[in-house]
Amino acid sequence: MLAGQLALALAAAFAGAAFYVNVAEQPARLLLDDNSLLAQWKPSYARGFAMQASLAVIAGALGLLAAWQTGDWRWAVGAVLILANWPYTLLGIMSTNSKLNAIAAGNAGPASRSLIETWGRLHAVRTALGIAATLAYLWALN
């Protein structure tokens, strides 16, 4: 059952980090002027992507392992939910990320601010997927 417990812990870490971005980091960064906003978003996104991508893959793999070990399909539900962040990010968010990363420092303005606001709304889906995966893993533990 160690695989399931680790899957739960990593999914919860993913959900917590994503939730933090939506309720603390994103609202705070939106208080900045346009140039500072973009300058803060770029490195924050790069670091967050590396961390959350790893958490999603490992939590998903461990959830699938737990499903295989226990024969309980609920672990697979959690794994699918946490792994869904990958295609969602690639198909739903990546174009926004690419547009933001293409804006040169000093060229930020209303358009970049609008993209970062859109990014925040899109990121909320990642938060919801992380919370749903965590809840599915908790369900599987019982």
C-alpha positions as MATLAB code, in Angstrom:
seq = 'MLAGQLALALAAAFAGAAFYVNVAEQPARLLLDDNSLLAQWKPSYARGFAMQASLAVIAGALGLLAAWQTGDWRWAVGAVLILANWPYTLLGIMSTNSKLNAIAAGNAGPASRSLIETWGRLHAVRTALGIAATLAYLWALN';
ca = [
       0.000    0.000    0.000;
       3.064    2.241    0.084;
       2.533    3.118   -3.596;
      -0.981    4.371   -2.864;
       0.094    6.384    0.153;
       2.889    8.018   -1.831;
       0.499    8.687   -4.729;
      -1.842   10.421   -2.301;
       0.939   12.505   -0.759;
       2.269   13.641   -4.136;
      -1.196   14.389   -5.536;
      -1.929   16.434   -2.416;
       1.365   18.314   -2.869;
       0.403   19.028   -6.486;
      -3.066   20.204   -5.457;
      -1.680   22.357   -2.672;
       0.874   24.028   -4.915;
      -1.723   24.641   -7.627;
      -4.189   26.009   -5.080;
      -1.522   28.353   -3.699;
      -0.912   29.747   -7.171;
      -4.619   30.462   -7.674;
      -5.401   31.975   -4.278;
      -2.141   33.725   -3.332;
       0.461   34.072   -6.070;
      -1.745   34.987   -9.035;
      -3.818   37.628   -7.199;
      -0.651   39.168   -5.739;
       1.155   39.314   -9.071;
      -1.872   40.959  -10.709;
      -1.301   43.950   -8.423;
       2.014   44.651  -10.210;
       2.456   46.950  -13.204;
       2.439   45.214  -16.605;
       6.231   44.893  -17.007;
       6.755   43.633  -13.467;
       3.796   41.285  -13.844;
       5.291   39.604  -16.901;
       8.777   39.604  -15.376;
       7.424   37.814  -12.297;
       5.230   35.367  -14.250;
       7.975   34.014  -16.524;
      10.372   32.539  -13.918;
       7.478   31.569  -11.645;
       5.873   29.597  -14.472;
       9.151   27.891  -15.419;
       9.817   26.748  -11.859;
       6.215   25.744  -11.234;
       6.034   23.746  -14.459;
       9.092   21.687  -13.548;
       7.758   20.920  -10.078;
       4.140   20.232  -10.967;
       4.930   18.208  -14.077;
       7.123   15.883  -12.003;
       4.568   15.591   -9.224;
       1.799   14.718  -11.693;
       3.805   12.012  -13.458;
       5.068   10.369  -10.274;
       1.697   10.582   -8.498;
       0.017    9.110  -11.564;
       2.526    6.295  -11.953;
       2.240    5.415   -8.270;
      -1.555    5.475   -8.506;
      -1.444    3.052  -11.434;
       0.957    0.846   -9.492;
      -1.411    0.883   -6.512;
      -4.320   -0.039   -8.815;
      -2.315   -2.948  -10.204;
      -1.181   -4.117   -6.748;
      -4.610   -3.929   -5.134;
      -6.918   -4.553   -8.070;
      -8.906   -1.494   -6.949;
     -10.017    0.659   -9.888;
     -10.350    3.747   -7.672;
      -6.570    4.143   -7.707;
      -6.731    4.262  -11.500;
      -9.367    7.004  -11.306;
      -7.005    9.132   -9.227;
      -4.142    8.375  -11.592;
      -6.155    9.397  -14.640;
      -7.211   12.632  -12.938;
      -3.689   13.661  -11.939;
      -2.217   12.599  -15.282;
      -4.939   14.561  -17.103;
      -2.942   17.665  -16.199;
      -0.430   16.782  -18.913;
      -2.748   16.765  -21.941;
      -4.748   19.642  -20.475;
      -1.585   21.715  -20.119;
      -0.312   20.803  -23.572;
      -3.634   21.326  -25.355;
      -5.349   23.946  -23.200;
      -2.670   26.137  -21.685;
       0.514   25.791  -23.750;
      -0.521   28.294  -26.429;
      -1.097   30.930  -23.749;
       2.246   30.072  -22.140;
       4.023   30.336  -25.483;
       2.469   33.727  -26.232;
       3.510   35.037  -22.828;
       7.049   33.679  -23.100;
       7.403   35.290  -26.546;
       6.793   38.798  -25.183;
      10.117   40.536  -24.676;
      10.952   42.210  -21.394;
       9.780   45.797  -21.520;
       7.070   45.068  -24.101;
       4.400   44.076  -21.620;
       1.083   45.873  -21.698;
      -2.664   45.303  -21.579;
      -2.397   42.313  -23.934;
       0.139   40.501  -21.733;
      -1.904   41.306  -18.630;
      -4.996   39.859  -20.288;
      -3.062   36.701  -21.209;
      -1.849   36.287  -17.614;
      -5.413   36.728  -16.360;
      -6.529   34.055  -18.842;
      -3.654   31.837  -17.732;
      -4.880   32.110  -14.121;
      -8.365   30.941  -15.085;
      -6.903   28.068  -17.121;
      -4.625   27.126  -14.245;
      -7.656   26.772  -11.965;
      -8.573   23.639  -13.932;
      -5.200   22.144  -12.977;
      -6.021   22.932   -9.357;
      -9.392   21.202   -9.692;
      -7.788   18.125  -11.290;
      -5.241   17.940   -8.482;
      -7.919   18.196   -5.803;
     -10.082   15.611   -7.585;
      -7.130   13.205   -7.840;
      -6.347   13.685   -4.151;
      -9.959   12.958   -3.230;
      -9.997    9.851   -5.442;
      -6.843    8.567   -3.758;
      -8.369    9.238   -0.341;
     -11.453    7.315   -1.435;
      -9.279    4.407   -2.548;
      -7.562    4.288    0.854;
     -10.892    3.527    2.545;
];
